[in-house]
PDB file of C-alpha atoms in Angstrom:
ATOM      1  CA  MET T   1      94.663 179.079 154.757  1.00  0.00           C
ATOM      2  CA  ASN T   2      93.684 175.956 156.741  1.00  0.00           C
ATOM      3  CA  GLU T   3      96.208 173.780 158.577  1.00  0.00           C
ATOM      4  CA  THR T   4      96.436 171.143 155.825  1.00  0.00           C
ATOM      5  CA  ALA T   5      97.026 173.749 153.139  1.00  0.00           C
ATOM      6  CA  ALA T   6      99.624 175.484 155.301  1.00  0.00           C
ATOM      7  CA  LEU T   7     101.449 172.170 155.827  1.00  0.00           C
ATOM      8  CA  ARG T   8     101.463 171.448 152.099  1.00  0.00           C
ATOM      9  CA  SER T   9     102.774 174.937 151.384  1.00  0.00           C
ATOM     10  CA  ALA T  10     105.559 174.515 153.950  1.00  0.00           C
ATOM     11  CA  ARG T  11     106.554 171.150 152.480  1.00  0.00           C
ATOM     12  CA  ALA T  12     106.617 172.611 148.978  1.00  0.00           C
ATOM     13  CA  THR T  13     108.873 175.427 150.197  1.00  0.00           C
ATOM     14  CA  ASP T  14     111.157 172.899 151.888  1.00  0.00           C
ATOM     15  CA  LEU T  15     111.357 170.806 148.722  1.00  0.00           C
ATOM     16  CA  ARG T  16     112.279 173.823 146.600  1.00  0.00           C
ATOM     17  CA  ALA T  17     115.036 174.728 149.056  1.00  0.00           C
ATOM     18  CA  PHE T  18     116.324 171.141 149.060  1.00  0.00           C
ATOM     19  CA  LEU T  19     116.384 170.859 145.276  1.00  0.00           C
ATOM     20  CA  SER T  20     118.094 174.217 144.920  1.00  0.00           C
ATOM     21  CA  VAL T  21     121.025 173.092 147.081  1.00  0.00           C
ATOM     22  CA  ALA T  22     121.080 169.530 145.721  1.00  0.00           C
ATOM     23  CA  VAL T  23     121.429 170.750 142.137  1.00  0.00           C
ATOM     24  CA  ARG T  24     123.938 173.492 142.959  1.00  0.00           C
ATOM     25  CA  ASN T  25     126.157 171.677 145.462  1.00  0.00           C
ATOM     26  CA  GLN T  26     126.094 167.885 145.305  1.00  0.00           C
ATOM     27  CA  GLY T  27     129.007 167.717 147.732  1.00  0.00           C
ATOM     28  CA  VAL T  28     126.822 168.569 150.739  1.00  0.00           C
ATOM     29  CA  VAL T  29     123.614 166.685 149.899  1.00  0.00           C
ATOM     30  CA  GLY T  30     123.643 162.896 149.935  1.00  0.00           C
ATOM     31  CA  ALA T  31     119.923 162.140 149.563  1.00  0.00           C
ATOM     32  CA  VAL T  32     117.631 162.486 146.566  1.00  0.00           C
ATOM     33  CA  ALA T  33     114.721 163.904 148.593  1.00  0.00           C
ATOM     34  CA  PRO T  34     114.044 165.218 152.114  1.00  0.00           C
ATOM     35  CA  SER T  35     113.689 162.516 154.778  1.00  0.00           C
ATOM     36  CA  SER T  36     110.220 160.997 155.069  1.00  0.00           C
ATOM     37  CA  PRO T  37     108.128 161.106 158.283  1.00  0.00           C
ATOM     38  CA  SER T  38     108.794 157.363 158.726  1.00  0.00           C
ATOM     39  CA  LEU T  39     112.565 157.819 158.607  1.00  0.00           C
ATOM     40  CA  ALA T  40     112.296 160.876 160.844  1.00  0.00           C
ATOM     41  CA  ARG T  41     110.495 158.834 163.506  1.00  0.00           C
ATOM     42  CA  ALA T  42     113.143 156.115 163.368  1.00  0.00           C
ATOM     43  CA  LEU T  43     116.018 158.574 163.692  1.00  0.00           C
ATOM     44  CA  THR T  44     114.449 160.545 166.542  1.00  0.00           C
ATOM     45  CA  ALA T  45     113.430 157.585 168.711  1.00  0.00           C
ATOM     46  CA  VAL T  46     116.457 158.333 170.954  1.00  0.00           C
ATOM     47  CA  VAL T  47     115.358 161.913 171.648  1.00  0.00           C
ATOM     48  CA  PRO T  48     114.337 162.284 175.331  1.00  0.00           C
ATOM     49  CA  TYR T  49     110.740 163.309 175.965  1.00  0.00           C
ATOM     50  CA  SER T  50     111.154 164.231 179.637  1.00  0.00           C
ATOM     51  CA  GLY T  51     113.370 166.541 181.658  1.00  0.00           C
ATOM     52  CA  THR T  52     115.144 169.445 179.971  1.00  0.00           C
ATOM     53  CA  PRO T  53     117.296 167.755 177.320  1.00  0.00           C
ATOM     54  CA  VAL T  54     119.612 169.363 174.793  1.00  0.00           C
ATOM     55  CA  VAL T  55     119.405 167.811 171.322  1.00  0.00           C
ATOM     56  CA  VAL T  56     121.657 168.578 168.372  1.00  0.00           C
ATOM     57  CA  GLU T  57     120.950 167.824 164.727  1.00  0.00           C
ATOM     58  CA  LEU T  58     123.741 167.647 162.159  1.00  0.00           C
ATOM     59  CA  GLY T  59     122.909 168.383 158.532  1.00  0.00           C
ATOM     60  CA  PRO T  60     119.261 169.396 159.079  1.00  0.00           C
ATOM     61  CA  GLY T  61     118.694 170.315 155.438  1.00  0.00           C
ATOM     62  CA  THR T  62     115.162 171.632 155.089  1.00  0.00           C
ATOM     63  CA  GLY T  63     114.185 170.577 158.606  1.00  0.00           C
ATOM     64  CA  SER T  64     112.025 167.467 158.168  1.00  0.00           C
ATOM     65  CA  ILE T  65     113.922 165.741 160.975  1.00  0.00           C
ATOM     66  CA  SER T  66     113.876 168.963 163.004  1.00  0.00           C
ATOM     67  CA  GLU T  67     110.083 168.842 163.076  1.00  0.00           C
ATOM     68  CA  ALA T  68     110.119 165.260 164.359  1.00  0.00           C
ATOM     69  CA  ILE T  69     112.608 166.186 167.086  1.00  0.00           C
ATOM     70  CA  ARG T  70     110.459 169.120 168.133  1.00  0.00           C
ATOM     71  CA  ARG T  71     107.376 166.912 168.491  1.00  0.00           C
ATOM     72  CA  ARG T  72     109.218 164.658 170.972  1.00  0.00           C
ATOM     73  CA  LEU T  73     110.842 167.330 173.099  1.00  0.00           C
ATOM     74  CA  PRO T  74     109.300 168.443 176.403  1.00  0.00           C
ATOM     75  CA  PRO T  75     108.889 172.099 177.416  1.00  0.00           C
ATOM     76  CA  GLY T  76     112.181 173.648 178.466  1.00  0.00           C
ATOM     77  CA  ALA T  77     114.278 171.520 176.098  1.00  0.00           C
ATOM     78  CA  ARG T  78     116.865 173.057 173.803  1.00  0.00           C
ATOM     79  CA  GLN T  79     117.063 172.128 170.129  1.00  0.00           C
ATOM     80  CA  LEU T  80     120.024 173.109 167.959  1.00  0.00           C
ATOM     81  CA  ALA T  81     120.796 172.393 164.315  1.00  0.00           C
ATOM     82  CA  ILE T  82     124.166 172.781 162.577  1.00  0.00           C
ATOM     83  CA  ASP T  83     124.523 173.089 158.817  1.00  0.00           C
ATOM     84  CA  VAL T  84     127.469 174.065 156.629  1.00  0.00           C
ATOM     85  CA  GLU T  85     125.366 175.271 153.671  1.00  0.00           C
ATOM     86  CA  PRO T  86     124.479 179.000 153.997  1.00  0.00           C
ATOM     87  CA  SER T  87     121.280 178.817 151.958  1.00  0.00           C
ATOM     88  CA  MET T  88     119.957 175.944 154.089  1.00  0.00           C
ATOM     89  CA  VAL T  89     120.758 177.927 157.231  1.00  0.00           C
ATOM     90  CA  ALA T  90     118.903 180.936 155.842  1.00  0.00           C
ATOM     91  CA  HIS T  91     115.916 178.781 154.867  1.00  0.00           C
ATOM     92  CA  LEU T  92     115.701 177.186 158.320  1.00  0.00           C
ATOM     93  CA  ARG T  93     115.933 180.526 160.087  1.00  0.00           C
ATOM     94  CA  ARG T  94     113.040 181.833 157.995  1.00  0.00           C
ATOM     95  CA  ALA T  95     110.870 178.710 158.038  1.00  0.00           C
ATOM     96  CA  LYS T  96     111.521 177.436 161.579  1.00  0.00           C
ATOM     97  CA  PRO T  97     112.166 180.402 163.892  1.00  0.00           C
ATOM     98  CA  TRP T  98     111.808 178.128 166.947  1.00  0.00           C
ATOM     99  CA  LEU T  99     114.979 176.239 165.952  1.00  0.00           C
ATOM    100  CA  GLU T 100     118.465 177.368 167.042  1.00  0.00           C
ATOM    101  CA  VAL T 101     120.351 177.199 163.760  1.00  0.00           C
ATOM    102  CA  ILE T 102     124.145 177.402 163.728  1.00  0.00           C
ATOM    103  CA  HIS T 103     126.111 177.935 160.529  1.00  0.00           C
ATOM    104  CA  GLY T 104     129.198 175.770 160.777  1.00  0.00           C
ATOM    105  CA  ASP T 105     130.997 172.525 160.020  1.00  0.00           C
ATOM    106  CA  ALA T 106     130.394 169.383 162.081  1.00  0.00           C
ATOM    107  CA  VAL T 107     134.155 168.831 162.326  1.00  0.00           C
ATOM    108  CA  GLU T 108     134.104 171.811 164.721  1.00  0.00           C
ATOM    109  CA  LEU T 109     131.097 170.531 166.683  1.00  0.00           C
ATOM    110  CA  GLY T 110     132.591 170.955 170.145  1.00  0.00           C
ATOM    111  CA  ALA T 111     133.683 174.533 169.490  1.00  0.00           C
ATOM    112  CA  LEU T 112     130.384 175.474 167.853  1.00  0.00           C
ATOM    113  CA  LEU T 113     128.397 174.150 170.795  1.00  0.00           C
ATOM    114  CA  ALA T 114     130.724 175.768 173.331  1.00  0.00           C
ATOM    115  CA  ALA T 115     130.126 179.118 171.626  1.00  0.00           C
ATOM    116  CA  ALA T 116     126.391 178.497 172.095  1.00  0.00           C
ATOM    117  CA  GLY T 117     126.878 177.714 175.781  1.00  0.00           C
ATOM    118  CA  VAL T 118     126.498 173.947 175.415  1.00  0.00           C
ATOM    119  CA  THR T 119     129.006 171.444 176.819  1.00  0.00           C
ATOM    120  CA  ARG T 120     126.966 168.216 176.874  1.00  0.00           C
ATOM    121  CA  VAL T 121     124.039 166.999 174.781  1.00  0.00           C
ATOM    122  CA  ASP T 122     121.427 164.305 175.380  1.00  0.00           C
ATOM    123  CA  ALA T 123     121.107 163.167 171.752  1.00  0.00           C
ATOM    124  CA  VAL T 124     122.758 163.824 168.406  1.00  0.00           C
ATOM    125  CA  VAL T 125     120.729 163.110 165.268  1.00  0.00           C
ATOM    126  CA  SER T 126     122.450 163.222 161.885  1.00  0.00           C
ATOM    127  CA  THR T 127     121.583 162.962 158.219  1.00  0.00           C
ATOM    128  CA  LEU T 128     125.047 163.990 157.088  1.00  0.00           C
ATOM    129  CA  PRO T 129     126.092 162.508 153.708  1.00  0.00           C
ATOM    130  CA  TRP T 130     128.838 160.305 155.162  1.00  0.00           C
ATOM    131  CA  SER T 131     129.642 158.589 151.867  1.00  0.00           C
ATOM    132  CA  LEU T 132     130.709 161.943 150.417  1.00  0.00           C
ATOM    133  CA  PHE T 133     133.304 162.491 153.153  1.00  0.00           C
ATOM    134  CA  PRO T 134     136.849 161.082 153.161  1.00  0.00           C
ATOM    135  CA  GLY T 135     137.676 158.677 155.984  1.00  0.00           C
ATOM    136  CA  PRO T 136     139.681 161.110 158.162  1.00  0.00           C
ATOM    137  CA  ARG T 137     136.817 163.620 158.060  1.00  0.00           C
ATOM    138  CA  GLN T 138     134.326 160.940 159.099  1.00  0.00           C
ATOM    139  CA  SER T 139     136.545 159.939 162.019  1.00  0.00           C
ATOM    140  CA  ARG T 140     136.968 163.521 163.176  1.00  0.00           C
ATOM    141  CA  ILE T 141     133.222 164.185 163.158  1.00  0.00           C
ATOM    142  CA  LEU T 142     132.516 160.948 165.032  1.00  0.00           C
ATOM    143  CA  HIS T 143     135.138 161.890 167.615  1.00  0.00           C
ATOM    144  CA  GLU T 144     133.545 165.322 168.046  1.00  0.00           C
ATOM    145  CA  ILE T 145     130.135 163.708 168.536  1.00  0.00           C
ATOM    146  CA  GLY T 146     131.526 161.345 171.135  1.00  0.00           C
ATOM    147  CA  ARG T 147     133.100 164.216 173.067  1.00  0.00           C
ATOM    148  CA  VAL T 148     129.818 166.116 173.481  1.00  0.00           C
ATOM    149  CA  LEU T 149     127.484 163.218 174.310  1.00  0.00           C
ATOM    150  CA  ALA T 150     126.370 163.088 177.933  1.00  0.00           C
ATOM    151  CA  PRO T 151     126.617 159.731 179.749  1.00  0.00           C
ATOM    152  CA  GLY T 152     123.819 157.490 178.507  1.00  0.00           C
ATOM    153  CA  ALA T 153     123.111 159.705 175.487  1.00  0.00           C
ATOM    154  CA  ALA T 154     122.807 158.304 171.958  1.00  0.00           C
ATOM    155  CA  PHE T 155     123.810 159.273 168.441  1.00  0.00           C
ATOM    156  CA  THR T 156     121.703 158.248 165.441  1.00  0.00           C
ATOM    157  CA  THR T 157     122.443 158.551 161.764  1.00  0.00           C
ATOM    158  CA  VAL T 158     121.119 157.216 158.490  1.00  0.00           C
ATOM    159  CA  THR T 159     122.401 155.091 155.651  1.00  0.00           C
ATOM    160  CA  TYR T 160     120.556 153.948 152.564  1.00  0.00           C
ATOM    161  CA  LEU T 161     119.689 150.356 151.795  1.00  0.00           C
ATOM    162  CA  TYR T 162     121.228 150.325 148.320  1.00  0.00           C
ATOM    163  CA  ALA T 163     124.551 151.574 149.739  1.00  0.00           C
ATOM    164  CA  MET T 164     124.957 148.972 152.506  1.00  0.00           C
ATOM    165  CA  PRO T 165     127.118 146.530 150.453  1.00  0.00           C
ATOM    166  CA  LEU T 166     129.337 149.253 148.979  1.00  0.00           C
ATOM    167  CA  PRO T 167     132.962 149.561 150.168  1.00  0.00           C
ATOM    168  CA  ARG T 168     132.512 153.127 151.464  1.00  0.00           C
ATOM    169  CA  SER T 169     129.486 152.095 153.502  1.00  0.00           C
ATOM    170  CA  ARG T 170     131.316 149.105 154.979  1.00  0.00           C
ATOM    171  CA  ALA T 171     134.280 151.334 155.852  1.00  0.00           C
ATOM    172  CA  PHE T 172     131.955 153.790 157.598  1.00  0.00           C
ATOM    173  CA  ARG T 173     130.433 150.990 159.669  1.00  0.00           C
ATOM    174  CA  ARG T 174     133.929 149.994 160.773  1.00  0.00           C
ATOM    175  CA  ARG T 175     134.595 153.580 161.850  1.00  0.00           C
ATOM    176  CA  LEU T 176     131.339 153.652 163.787  1.00  0.00           C
ATOM    177  CA  ARG T 177     132.296 150.469 165.628  1.00  0.00           C
ATOM    178  CA  SER T 178     135.707 151.923 166.423  1.00  0.00           C
ATOM    179  CA  ALA T 179     134.130 155.135 167.732  1.00  0.00           C
ATOM    180  CA  PHE T 180     131.310 153.591 169.832  1.00  0.00           C
ATOM    181  CA  GLU T 181     131.072 150.512 172.017  1.00  0.00           C
ATOM    182  CA  GLU T 182     127.476 149.877 170.908  1.00  0.00           C
ATOM    183  CA  VAL T 183     126.274 150.238 167.313  1.00  0.00           C
ATOM    184  CA  LEU T 184     122.802 148.928 166.495  1.00  0.00           C
ATOM    185  CA  THR T 185     121.393 148.800 162.969  1.00  0.00           C
ATOM    186  CA  THR T 186     117.627 149.245 162.692  1.00  0.00           C
ATOM    187  CA  GLY T 187     115.233 149.195 159.765  1.00  0.00           C
ATOM    188  CA  PRO T 188     114.817 149.111 156.906  1.00  0.00           C
ATOM    189  CA  VAL T 189     112.469 152.072 156.572  1.00  0.00           C
ATOM    190  CA  TRP T 190     110.779 151.336 153.267  1.00  0.00           C
ATOM    191  CA  ARG T 191     108.682 154.501 153.228  1.00  0.00           C
ATOM    192  CA  ASN T 192     111.574 156.766 152.309  1.00  0.00           C
ATOM    193  CA  LEU T 193     113.244 157.719 149.032  1.00  0.00           C
ATOM    194  CA  PRO T 194     115.531 155.796 148.933  1.00  0.00           C
ATOM    195  CA  PRO T 195     114.718 153.227 151.653  1.00  0.00           C
ATOM    196  CA  GLY T 196     116.897 153.856 154.691  1.00  0.00           C
ATOM    197  CA  MET T 197     118.524 152.155 157.657  1.00  0.00           C
ATOM    198  CA  THR T 198     119.464 153.799 160.941  1.00  0.00           C
ATOM    199  CA  TYR T 199     122.490 153.359 163.169  1.00  0.00           C
ATOM    200  CA  VAL T 200     121.973 153.890 166.901  1.00  0.00           C
ATOM    201  CA  CYS T 201     125.297 154.438 168.678  1.00  0.00           C
ATOM    202  CA  ARG T 202     126.063 154.653 172.399  1.00  0.00           C
ATOM    203  CA  ARG T 203     129.067 154.760 174.729  1.00  0.00           C
ATOM    204  CA  PRO T 204     131.711 156.594 172.700  1.00  0.00           C
ATOM    205  CA  VAL T 205     135.282 155.360 172.764  1.00  0.00           C
ATOM    206  CA  LEU T 206     137.373 158.401 173.648  1.00  0.00           C
ATOM    207  CA  ASP T 207     141.122 158.874 173.871  1.00  0.00           C
ATOM    208  CA  VAL T 208     142.319 159.025 177.446  1.00  0.00           C
TER     209      VAL T 208
END
């Protein structure tokens, strides 16, 4: 099998895994398809490409963003992915053995990373389905992210263009701005289904 055929086969396997979870458990999947390469590039622009960074991905799904992170990382970097869905975790461990996959909930991010020997991270990239979470859960996850970010590190996440005017999306933006001193909106990324926007967040606001 040549490289192009192997890539197509891998993408087909990823899509089957995505659809299986999306149909069975709509409470953990917020998108209608895996993230496109264009959206992946936008989300991973904050990933360091020098030194020995530690990067964490929340809600990796089938790993389309994971591949984009891997392409940016230098030798010696550490790449971890946390997912709450057991079948996604199993798929990632089979399909991407180079990725450190942790089965767990992002609300326990600090504890999960501590168990893996990580106290600070240089970037957090997320495609979590925020609109499916109640407000207190969103706030707790954002607080956990802020606690593990190293000074100068960034957190990126995605929203979808059609959802921007909706009340839940506006409420999430307010939570982001309460949790981080800097929140930049970039995009739109038209070459994604559906078209997406990214939030780039820095300087978490932590309780003293």
